[in-house]
CSV table of C-alpha atoms in Angstrom, one decimal:
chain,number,residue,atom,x,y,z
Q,381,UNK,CA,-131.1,112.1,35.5
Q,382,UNK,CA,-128.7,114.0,33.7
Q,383,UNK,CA,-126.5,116.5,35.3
Q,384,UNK,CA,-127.1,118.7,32.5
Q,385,UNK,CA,-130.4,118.7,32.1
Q,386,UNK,CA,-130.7,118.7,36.2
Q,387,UNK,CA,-128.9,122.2,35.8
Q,388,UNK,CA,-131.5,123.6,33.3
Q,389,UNK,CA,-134.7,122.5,35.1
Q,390,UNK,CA,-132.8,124.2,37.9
Q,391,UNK,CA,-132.5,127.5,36.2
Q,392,UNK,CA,-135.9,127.6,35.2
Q,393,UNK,CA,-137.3,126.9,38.9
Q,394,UNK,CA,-134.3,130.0,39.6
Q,395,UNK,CA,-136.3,132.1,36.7
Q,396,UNK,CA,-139.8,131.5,37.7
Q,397,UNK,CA,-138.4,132.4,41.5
Q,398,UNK,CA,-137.4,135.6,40.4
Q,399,UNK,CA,-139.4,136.3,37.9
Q,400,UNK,CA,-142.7,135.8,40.8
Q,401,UNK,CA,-140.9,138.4,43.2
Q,402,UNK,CA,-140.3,141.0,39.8
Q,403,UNK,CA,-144.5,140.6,39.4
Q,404,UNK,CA,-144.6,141.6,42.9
Q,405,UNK,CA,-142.7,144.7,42.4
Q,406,UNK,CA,-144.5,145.7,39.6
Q,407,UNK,CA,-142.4,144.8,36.3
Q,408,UNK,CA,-144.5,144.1,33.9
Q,409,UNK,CA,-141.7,142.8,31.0
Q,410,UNK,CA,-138.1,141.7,31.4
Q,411,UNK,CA,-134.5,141.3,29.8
Q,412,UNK,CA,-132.5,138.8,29.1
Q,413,UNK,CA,-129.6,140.7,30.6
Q,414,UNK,CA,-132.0,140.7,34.2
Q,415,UNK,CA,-132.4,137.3,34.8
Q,416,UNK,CA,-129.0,136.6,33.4
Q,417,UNK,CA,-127.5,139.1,36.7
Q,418,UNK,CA,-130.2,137.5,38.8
Q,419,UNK,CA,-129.0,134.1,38.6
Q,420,UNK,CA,-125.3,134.7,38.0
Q,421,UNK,CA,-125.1,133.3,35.1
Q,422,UNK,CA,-125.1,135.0,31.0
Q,423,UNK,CA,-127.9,136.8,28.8
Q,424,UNK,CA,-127.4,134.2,26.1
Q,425,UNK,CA,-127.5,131.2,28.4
Q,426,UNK,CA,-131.3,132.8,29.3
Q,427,UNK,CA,-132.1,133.4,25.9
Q,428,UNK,CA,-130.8,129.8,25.1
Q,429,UNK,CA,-132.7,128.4,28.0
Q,430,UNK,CA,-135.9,129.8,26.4
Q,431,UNK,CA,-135.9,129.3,23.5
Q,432,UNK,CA,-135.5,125.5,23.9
Q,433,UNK,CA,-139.0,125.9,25.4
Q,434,UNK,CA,-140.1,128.7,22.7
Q,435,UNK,CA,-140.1,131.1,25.3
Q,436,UNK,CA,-140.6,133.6,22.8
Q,437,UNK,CA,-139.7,137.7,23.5
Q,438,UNK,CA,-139.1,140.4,21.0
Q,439,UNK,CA,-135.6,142.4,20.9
Q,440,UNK,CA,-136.6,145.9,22.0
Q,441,UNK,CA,-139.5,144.8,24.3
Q,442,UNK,CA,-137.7,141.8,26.8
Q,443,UNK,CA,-140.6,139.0,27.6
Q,444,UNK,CA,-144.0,139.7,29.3
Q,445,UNK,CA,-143.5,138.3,32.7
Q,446,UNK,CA,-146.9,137.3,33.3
Q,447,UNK,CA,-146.6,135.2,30.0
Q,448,UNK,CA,-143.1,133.6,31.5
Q,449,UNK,CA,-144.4,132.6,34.1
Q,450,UNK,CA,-147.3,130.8,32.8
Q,451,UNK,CA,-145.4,129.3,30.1
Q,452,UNK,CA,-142.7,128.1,33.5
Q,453,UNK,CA,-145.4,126.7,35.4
Q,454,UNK,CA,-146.7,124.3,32.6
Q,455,UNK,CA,-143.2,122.8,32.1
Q,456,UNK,CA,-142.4,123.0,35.8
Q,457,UNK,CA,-146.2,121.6,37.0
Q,458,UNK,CA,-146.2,124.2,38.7
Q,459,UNK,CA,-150.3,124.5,37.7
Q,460,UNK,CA,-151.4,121.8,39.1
Q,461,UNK,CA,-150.9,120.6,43.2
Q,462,UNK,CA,-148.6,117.7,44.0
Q,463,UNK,CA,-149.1,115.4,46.2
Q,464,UNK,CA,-146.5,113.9,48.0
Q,465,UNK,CA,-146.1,111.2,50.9
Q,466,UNK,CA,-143.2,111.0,54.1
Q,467,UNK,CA,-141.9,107.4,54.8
Q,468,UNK,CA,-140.6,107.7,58.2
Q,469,UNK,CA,-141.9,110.4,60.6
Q,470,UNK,CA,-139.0,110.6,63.0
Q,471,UNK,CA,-137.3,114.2,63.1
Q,472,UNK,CA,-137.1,115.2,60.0
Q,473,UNK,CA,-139.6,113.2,58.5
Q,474,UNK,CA,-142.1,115.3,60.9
Q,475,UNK,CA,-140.6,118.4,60.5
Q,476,UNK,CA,-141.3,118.1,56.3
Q,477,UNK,CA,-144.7,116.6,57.1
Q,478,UNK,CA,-145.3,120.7,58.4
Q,479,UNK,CA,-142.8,122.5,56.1
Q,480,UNK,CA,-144.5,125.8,54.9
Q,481,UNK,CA,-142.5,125.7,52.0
Q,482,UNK,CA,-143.9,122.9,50.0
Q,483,UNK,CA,-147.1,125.2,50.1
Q,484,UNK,CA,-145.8,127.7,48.6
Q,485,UNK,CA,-144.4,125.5,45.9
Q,486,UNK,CA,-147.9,123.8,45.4
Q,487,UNK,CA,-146.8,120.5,46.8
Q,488,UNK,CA,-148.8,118.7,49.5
Q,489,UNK,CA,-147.7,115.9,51.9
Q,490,UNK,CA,-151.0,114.0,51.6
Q,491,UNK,CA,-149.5,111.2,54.1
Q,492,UNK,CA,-147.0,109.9,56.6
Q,493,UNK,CA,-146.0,106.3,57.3
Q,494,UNK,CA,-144.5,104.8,60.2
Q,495,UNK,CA,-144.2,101.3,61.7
Q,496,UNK,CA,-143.7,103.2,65.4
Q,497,UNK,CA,-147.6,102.6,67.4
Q,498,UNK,CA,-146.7,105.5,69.3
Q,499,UNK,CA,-146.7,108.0,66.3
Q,500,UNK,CA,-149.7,106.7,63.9
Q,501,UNK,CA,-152.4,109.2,64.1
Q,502,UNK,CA,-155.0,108.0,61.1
Q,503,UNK,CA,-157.4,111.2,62.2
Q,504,UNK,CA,-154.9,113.9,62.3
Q,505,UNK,CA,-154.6,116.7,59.3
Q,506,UNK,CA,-151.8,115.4,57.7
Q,507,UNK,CA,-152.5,111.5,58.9
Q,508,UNK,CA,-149.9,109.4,59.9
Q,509,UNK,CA,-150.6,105.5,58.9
Q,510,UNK,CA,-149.1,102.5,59.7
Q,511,UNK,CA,-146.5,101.2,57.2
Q,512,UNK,CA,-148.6,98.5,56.2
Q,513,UNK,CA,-151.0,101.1,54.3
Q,514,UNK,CA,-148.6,101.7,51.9
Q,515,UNK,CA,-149.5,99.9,48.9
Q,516,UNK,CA,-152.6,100.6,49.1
Q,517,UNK,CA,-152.4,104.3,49.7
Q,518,UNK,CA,-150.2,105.0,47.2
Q,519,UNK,CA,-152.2,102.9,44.7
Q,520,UNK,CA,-156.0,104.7,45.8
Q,521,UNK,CA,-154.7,108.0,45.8
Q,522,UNK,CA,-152.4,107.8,42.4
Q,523,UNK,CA,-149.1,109.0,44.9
Q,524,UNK,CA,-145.5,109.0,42.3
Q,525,UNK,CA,-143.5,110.5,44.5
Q,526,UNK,CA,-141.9,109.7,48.4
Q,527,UNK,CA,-139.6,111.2,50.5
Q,528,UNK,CA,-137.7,108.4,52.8
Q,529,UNK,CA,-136.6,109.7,56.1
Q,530,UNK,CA,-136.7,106.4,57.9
Q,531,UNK,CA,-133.1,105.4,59.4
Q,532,UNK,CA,-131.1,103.1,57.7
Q,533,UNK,CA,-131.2,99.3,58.8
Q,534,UNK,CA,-134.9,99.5,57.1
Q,535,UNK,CA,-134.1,101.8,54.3
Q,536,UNK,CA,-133.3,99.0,52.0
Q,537,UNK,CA,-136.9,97.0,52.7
Q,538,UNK,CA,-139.0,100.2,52.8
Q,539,UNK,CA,-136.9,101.0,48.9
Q,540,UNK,CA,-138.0,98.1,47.7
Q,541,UNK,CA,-141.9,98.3,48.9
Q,542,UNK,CA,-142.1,102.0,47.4
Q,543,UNK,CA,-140.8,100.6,44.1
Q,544,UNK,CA,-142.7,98.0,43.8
Q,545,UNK,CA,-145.6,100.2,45.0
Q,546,UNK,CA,-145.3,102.2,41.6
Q,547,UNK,CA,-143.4,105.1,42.9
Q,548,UNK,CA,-141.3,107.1,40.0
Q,549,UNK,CA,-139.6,109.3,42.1
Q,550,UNK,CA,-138.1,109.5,45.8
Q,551,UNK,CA,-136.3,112.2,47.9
Q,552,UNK,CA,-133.6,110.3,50.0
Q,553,UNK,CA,-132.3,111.4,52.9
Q,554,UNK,CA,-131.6,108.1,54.2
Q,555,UNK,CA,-127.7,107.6,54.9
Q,556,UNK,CA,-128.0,104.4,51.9
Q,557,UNK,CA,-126.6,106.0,49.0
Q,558,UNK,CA,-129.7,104.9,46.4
Q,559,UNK,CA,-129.5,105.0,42.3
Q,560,UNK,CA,-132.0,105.9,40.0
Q,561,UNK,CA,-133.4,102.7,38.3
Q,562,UNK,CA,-135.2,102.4,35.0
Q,563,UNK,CA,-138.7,102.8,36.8
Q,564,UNK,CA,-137.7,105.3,39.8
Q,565,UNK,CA,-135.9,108.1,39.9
Q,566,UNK,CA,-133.7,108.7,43.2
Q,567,UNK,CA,-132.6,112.0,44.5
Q,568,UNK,CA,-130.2,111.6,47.6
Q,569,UNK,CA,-130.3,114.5,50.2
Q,570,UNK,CA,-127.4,113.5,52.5
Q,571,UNK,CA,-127.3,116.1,55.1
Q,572,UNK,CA,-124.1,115.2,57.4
Q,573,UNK,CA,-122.3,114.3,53.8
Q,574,UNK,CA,-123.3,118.0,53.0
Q,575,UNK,CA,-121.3,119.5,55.8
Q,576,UNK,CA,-118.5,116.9,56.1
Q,577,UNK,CA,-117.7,118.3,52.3
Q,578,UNK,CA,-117.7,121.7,54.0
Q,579,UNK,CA,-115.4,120.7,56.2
Q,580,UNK,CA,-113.4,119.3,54.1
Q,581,UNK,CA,-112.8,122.3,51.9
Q,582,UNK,CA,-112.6,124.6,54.2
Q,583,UNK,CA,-109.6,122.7,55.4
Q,584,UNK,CA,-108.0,122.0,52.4
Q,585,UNK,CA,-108.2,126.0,51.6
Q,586,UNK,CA,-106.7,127.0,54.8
Q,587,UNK,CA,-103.8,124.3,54.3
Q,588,UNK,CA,-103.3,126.1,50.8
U,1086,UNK,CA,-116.7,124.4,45.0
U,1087,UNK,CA,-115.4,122.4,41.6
U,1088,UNK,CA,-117.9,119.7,41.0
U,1089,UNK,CA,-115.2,117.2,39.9
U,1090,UNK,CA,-113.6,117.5,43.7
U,1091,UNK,CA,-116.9,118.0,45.3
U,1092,UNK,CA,-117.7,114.1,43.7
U,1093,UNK,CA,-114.2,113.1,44.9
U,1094,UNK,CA,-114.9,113.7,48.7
U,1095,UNK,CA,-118.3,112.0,48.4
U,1096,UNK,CA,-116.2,109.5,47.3
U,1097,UNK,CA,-113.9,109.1,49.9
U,1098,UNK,CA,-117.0,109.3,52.4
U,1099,UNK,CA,-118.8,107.0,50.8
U,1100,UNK,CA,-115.4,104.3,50.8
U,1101,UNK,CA,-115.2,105.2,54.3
U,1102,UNK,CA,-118.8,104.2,55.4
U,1103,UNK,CA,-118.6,101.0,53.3
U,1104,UNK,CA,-115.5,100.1,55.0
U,1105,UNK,CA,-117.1,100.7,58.6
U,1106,UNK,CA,-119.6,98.8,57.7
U,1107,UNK,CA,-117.3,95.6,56.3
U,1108,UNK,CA,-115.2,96.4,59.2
U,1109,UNK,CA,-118.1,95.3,61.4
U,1110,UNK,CA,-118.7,92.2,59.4
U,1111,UNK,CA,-115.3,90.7,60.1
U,1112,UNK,CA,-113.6,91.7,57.3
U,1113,UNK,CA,-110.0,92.4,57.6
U,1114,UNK,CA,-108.8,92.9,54.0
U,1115,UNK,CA,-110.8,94.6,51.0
U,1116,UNK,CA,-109.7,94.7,47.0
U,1117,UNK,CA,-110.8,97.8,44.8
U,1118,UNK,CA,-113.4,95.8,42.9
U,1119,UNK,CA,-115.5,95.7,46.5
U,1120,UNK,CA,-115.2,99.1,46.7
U,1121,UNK,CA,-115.9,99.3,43.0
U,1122,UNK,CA,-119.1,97.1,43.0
U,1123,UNK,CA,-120.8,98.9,46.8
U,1124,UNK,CA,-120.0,102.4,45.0
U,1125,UNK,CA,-121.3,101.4,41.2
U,1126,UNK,CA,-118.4,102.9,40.1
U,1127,UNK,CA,-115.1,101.0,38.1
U,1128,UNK,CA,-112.1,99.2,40.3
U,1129,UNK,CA,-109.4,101.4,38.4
U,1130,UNK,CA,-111.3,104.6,39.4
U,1131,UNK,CA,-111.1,103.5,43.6
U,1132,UNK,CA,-107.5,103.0,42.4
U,1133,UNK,CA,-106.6,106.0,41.3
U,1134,UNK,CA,-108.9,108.5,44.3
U,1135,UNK,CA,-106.9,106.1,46.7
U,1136,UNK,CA,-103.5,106.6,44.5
U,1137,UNK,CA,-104.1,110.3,44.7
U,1138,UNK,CA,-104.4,110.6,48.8
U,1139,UNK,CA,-101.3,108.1,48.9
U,1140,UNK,CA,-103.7,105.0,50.2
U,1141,UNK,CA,-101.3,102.2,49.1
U,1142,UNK,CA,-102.5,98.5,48.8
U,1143,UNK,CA,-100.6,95.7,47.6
U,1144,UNK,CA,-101.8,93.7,44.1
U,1145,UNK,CA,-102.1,90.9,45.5
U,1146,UNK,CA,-103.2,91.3,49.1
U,1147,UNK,CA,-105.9,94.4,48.8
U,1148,UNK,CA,-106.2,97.2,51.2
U,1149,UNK,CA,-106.1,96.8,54.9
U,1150,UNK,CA,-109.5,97.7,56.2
U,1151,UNK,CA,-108.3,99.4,59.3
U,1152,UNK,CA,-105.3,101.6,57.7
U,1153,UNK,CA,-108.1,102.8,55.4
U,1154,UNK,CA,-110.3,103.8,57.4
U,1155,UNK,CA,-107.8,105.5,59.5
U,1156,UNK,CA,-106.3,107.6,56.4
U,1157,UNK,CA,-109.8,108.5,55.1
U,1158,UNK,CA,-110.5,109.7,58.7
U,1159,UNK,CA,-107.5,112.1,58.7
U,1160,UNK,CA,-108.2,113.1,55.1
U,1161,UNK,CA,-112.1,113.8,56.2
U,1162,UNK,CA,-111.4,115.5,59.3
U,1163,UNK,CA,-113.2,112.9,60.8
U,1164,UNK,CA,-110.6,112.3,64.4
U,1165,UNK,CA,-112.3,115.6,66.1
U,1166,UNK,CA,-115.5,116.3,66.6
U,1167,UNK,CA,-116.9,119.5,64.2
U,1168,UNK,CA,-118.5,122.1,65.8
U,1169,UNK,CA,-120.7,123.5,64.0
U,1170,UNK,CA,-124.3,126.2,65.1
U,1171,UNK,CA,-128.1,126.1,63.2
U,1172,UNK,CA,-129.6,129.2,62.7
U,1173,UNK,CA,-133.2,129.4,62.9
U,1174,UNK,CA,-135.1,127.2,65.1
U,1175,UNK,CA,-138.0,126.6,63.2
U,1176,UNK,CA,-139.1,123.0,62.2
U,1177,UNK,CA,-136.2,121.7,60.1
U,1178,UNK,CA,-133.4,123.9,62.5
U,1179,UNK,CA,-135.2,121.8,65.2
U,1180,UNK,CA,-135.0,118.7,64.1
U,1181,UNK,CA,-131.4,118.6,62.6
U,1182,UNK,CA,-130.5,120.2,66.3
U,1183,UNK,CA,-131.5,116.5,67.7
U,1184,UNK,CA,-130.3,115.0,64.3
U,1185,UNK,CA,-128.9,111.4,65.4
U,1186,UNK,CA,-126.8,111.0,62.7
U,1187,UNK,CA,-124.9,113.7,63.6
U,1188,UNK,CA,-123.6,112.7,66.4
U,1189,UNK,CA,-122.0,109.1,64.6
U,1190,UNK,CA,-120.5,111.3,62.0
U,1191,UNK,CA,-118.4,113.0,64.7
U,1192,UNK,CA,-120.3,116.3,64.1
U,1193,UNK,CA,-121.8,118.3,67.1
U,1194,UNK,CA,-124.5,121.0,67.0
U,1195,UNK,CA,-123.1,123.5,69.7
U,1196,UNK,CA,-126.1,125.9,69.5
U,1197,UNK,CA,-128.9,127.3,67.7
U,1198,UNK,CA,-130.0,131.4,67.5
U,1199,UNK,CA,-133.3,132.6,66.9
U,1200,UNK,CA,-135.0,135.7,67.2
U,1201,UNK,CA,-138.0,134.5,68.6
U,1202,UNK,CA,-138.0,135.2,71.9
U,1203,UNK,CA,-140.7,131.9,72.5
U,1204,UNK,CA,-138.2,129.5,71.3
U,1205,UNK,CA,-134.9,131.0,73.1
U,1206,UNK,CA,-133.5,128.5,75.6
U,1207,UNK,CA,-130.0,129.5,76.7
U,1208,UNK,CA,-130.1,126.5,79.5
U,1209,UNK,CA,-130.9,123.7,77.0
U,1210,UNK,CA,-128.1,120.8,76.7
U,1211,UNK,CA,-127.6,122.4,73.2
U,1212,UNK,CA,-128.8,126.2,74.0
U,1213,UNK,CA,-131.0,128.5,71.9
U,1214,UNK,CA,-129.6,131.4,71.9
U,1215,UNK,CA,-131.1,135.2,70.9
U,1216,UNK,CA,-129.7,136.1,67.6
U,1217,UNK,CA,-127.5,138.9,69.0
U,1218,UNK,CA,-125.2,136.7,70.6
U,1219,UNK,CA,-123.6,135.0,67.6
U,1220,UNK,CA,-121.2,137.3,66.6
U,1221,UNK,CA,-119.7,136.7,70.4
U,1222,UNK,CA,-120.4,133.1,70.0
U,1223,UNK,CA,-118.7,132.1,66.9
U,1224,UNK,CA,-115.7,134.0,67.4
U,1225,UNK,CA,-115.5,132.9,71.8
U,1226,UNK,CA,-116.1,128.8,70.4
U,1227,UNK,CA,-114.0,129.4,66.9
U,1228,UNK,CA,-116.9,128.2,64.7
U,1229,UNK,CA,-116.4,127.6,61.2
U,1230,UNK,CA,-119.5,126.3,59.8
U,1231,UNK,CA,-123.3,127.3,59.8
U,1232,UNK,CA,-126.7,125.5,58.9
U,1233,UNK,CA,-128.9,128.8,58.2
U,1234,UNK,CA,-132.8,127.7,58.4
U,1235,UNK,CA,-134.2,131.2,58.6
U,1236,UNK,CA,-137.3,132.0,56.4
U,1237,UNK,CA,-136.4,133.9,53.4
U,1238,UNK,CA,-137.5,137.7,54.7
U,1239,UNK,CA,-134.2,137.6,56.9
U,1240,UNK,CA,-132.0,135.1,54.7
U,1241,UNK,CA,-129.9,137.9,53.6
U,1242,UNK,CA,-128.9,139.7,56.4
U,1243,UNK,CA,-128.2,136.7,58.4
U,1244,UNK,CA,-126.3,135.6,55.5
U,1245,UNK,CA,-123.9,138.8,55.5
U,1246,UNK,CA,-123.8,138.9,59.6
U,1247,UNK,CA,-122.4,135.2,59.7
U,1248,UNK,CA,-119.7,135.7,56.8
U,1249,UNK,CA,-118.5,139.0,58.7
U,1250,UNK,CA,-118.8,136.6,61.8
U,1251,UNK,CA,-115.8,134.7,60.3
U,1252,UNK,CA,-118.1,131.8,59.1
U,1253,UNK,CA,-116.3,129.7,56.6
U,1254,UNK,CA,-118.8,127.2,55.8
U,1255,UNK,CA,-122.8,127.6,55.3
U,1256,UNK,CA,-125.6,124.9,54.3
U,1257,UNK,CA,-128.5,126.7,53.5
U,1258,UNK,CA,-131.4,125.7,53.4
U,1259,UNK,CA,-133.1,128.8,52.6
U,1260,UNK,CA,-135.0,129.4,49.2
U,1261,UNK,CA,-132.4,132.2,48.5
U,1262,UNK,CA,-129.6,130.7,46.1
U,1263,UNK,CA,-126.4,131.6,47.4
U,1264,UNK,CA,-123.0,131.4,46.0
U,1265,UNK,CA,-119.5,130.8,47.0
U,1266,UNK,CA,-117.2,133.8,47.9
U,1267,UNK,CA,-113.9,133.5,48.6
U,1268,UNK,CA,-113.7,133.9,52.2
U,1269,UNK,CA,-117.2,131.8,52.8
U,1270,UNK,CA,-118.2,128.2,51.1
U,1271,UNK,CA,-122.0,127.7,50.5
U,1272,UNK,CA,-123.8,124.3,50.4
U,1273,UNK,CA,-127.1,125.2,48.9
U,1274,UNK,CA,-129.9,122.6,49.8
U,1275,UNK,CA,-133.6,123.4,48.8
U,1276,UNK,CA,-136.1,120.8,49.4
U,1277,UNK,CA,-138.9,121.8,47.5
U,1278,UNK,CA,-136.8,122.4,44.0
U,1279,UNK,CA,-135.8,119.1,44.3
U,1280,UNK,CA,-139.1,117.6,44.7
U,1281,UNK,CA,-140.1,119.9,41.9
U,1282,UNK,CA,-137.1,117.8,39.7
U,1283,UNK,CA,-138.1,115.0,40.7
U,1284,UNK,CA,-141.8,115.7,39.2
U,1285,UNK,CA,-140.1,117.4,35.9
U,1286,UNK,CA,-138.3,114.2,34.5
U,1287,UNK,CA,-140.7,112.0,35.7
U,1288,UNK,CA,-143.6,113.9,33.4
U,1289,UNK,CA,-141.1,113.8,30.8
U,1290,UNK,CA,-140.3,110.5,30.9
U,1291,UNK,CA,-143.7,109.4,30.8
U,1292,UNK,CA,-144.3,112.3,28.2
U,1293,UNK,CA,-141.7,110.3,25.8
């Protein structure tokens, strides 16, 4: 993955964001120039952004928002629900399983796998299955993409079995640093990484 | 944030938990093509990160293992133990309270604020406290960093009462995109536009 295409497909998730709260307040079309403020960043990098996708407005007029954000969900998915599954439903892994967010964003965690007894729950909403389902749940229900919050002695095992599984694409918040292959694209979420860098800056500005 | 130093320090984190691992297997001694091969990256690029912090080997000997680890751990802040306080208690504010990895990366969640009157638990071994209190909180235990997990109705105003708190660092995890200012550092991290990434480049990939 590209930084720099990573960047764009983030600044069209940052569009259709805003552009969904301007609907609620009413605005019907909008500039260059306002999405540009909105996200911090130029007109003519919006204007570039678009019309890569042939986002098309008119000069005087801006773009129709309801047309944006059609035209954003297509490329982003967004019009369709994605299901997702959770590989390890400790803290975090449980907490996700119940994240009101990925509602909102039209994704659904369709499973969780665990090799714990104590937490399998087959029944439950959101079930919970035992680690050795995984193959063939992923297979049955057509699942691309994982998130990994198991610890870390079994992260390397439990990579392996969602890659050879057929999964394309996995959130990792695992401590093991992972690295996109040829057939599955990695994304590492490293949460104490995160805030050591914090730290770290914070320090080196106040030593400055 | 510059992303070429931002890299850098995940870097030097990323040498040091390679090195406590090999430290535990025995090894006394490590060259930069080790470090090199665990990171993916090239043995003249570990030479010149370690060249630039003064980490000195010798050609034909390697790096001491322990004197490493010992420099990265000054350079990484990582010989106290970092305070830092998660606001909102929701799901993911709960779990990364009892986060384990935390506590091995020598970082310790002092307390969390709510405004939920339900969830405030000022006697818990790491308190809950009411929202009002963390002015007085932050400036009586000198914190520096924040996790915010708020929803996104409140994100802003807890985002301006933390910085005028003296907060210095932030990892946000709410949906609202915020940016560096000079007197406060922002680590934005939102779960569901990754996932939504992850989805994008894998539809394209299969698109080409």
């Amino acid at each position: 993955m590209r930084e720099s295409s990573r960047s764009m497909v983030e600044r069209l998730s940052s569009y259709r964001s805003v552009l969904c709260k301007l609907k609620t307040l009413g605005f019907v079309k909008v500039f260059s120039d306002n999405l540009g403020d909105a996200l911090g960043i130029s007109a003519s990098q919006v204007r570039k952004d678009f019309s890569q996708f042939e986002l098309k407005g008119n000069k005087k007029g801006g773009y129709q928002v309801d047309e944006l954000i059609e035209r954003l969900n297509e490329i982003l998915g967004k019009n369709e629900v994605q299901d997702i599954i959770i590989v390890g439903c400790g803290k975090i892994g449980t907490a996700l399983m119940n994240y009101n967010r990925f509602t909102s964003e039209g994704i659904r965690v369709v499973a969780g796998f665990d090799t714990d007894p104590t937490v399998i729950r087959p029944d439950a909403r959101i079930p919970v299955l035992d680690l050795s389902e995984l193959e063939s749940f992923v297979e049955r229900h057509g699942i691309r993409i994982a998130i990994m919050t198991v610890p870390e002695p079994p992260a390397p095992q439990v990579y392996e079995r969602l890659v050879n599984a057929g999964i394309e694409g996995i959130l990792n918040f695992t401590p093991m640093q992972l690295r996109s292959s040829g057939s599955c694209l990695i994304q590492n979420v490293n949460i104490e990484r995160e805030i050591e860098n914090l730290f770290y800056f914070i320090n080196l500005q106040n030593r400055e």
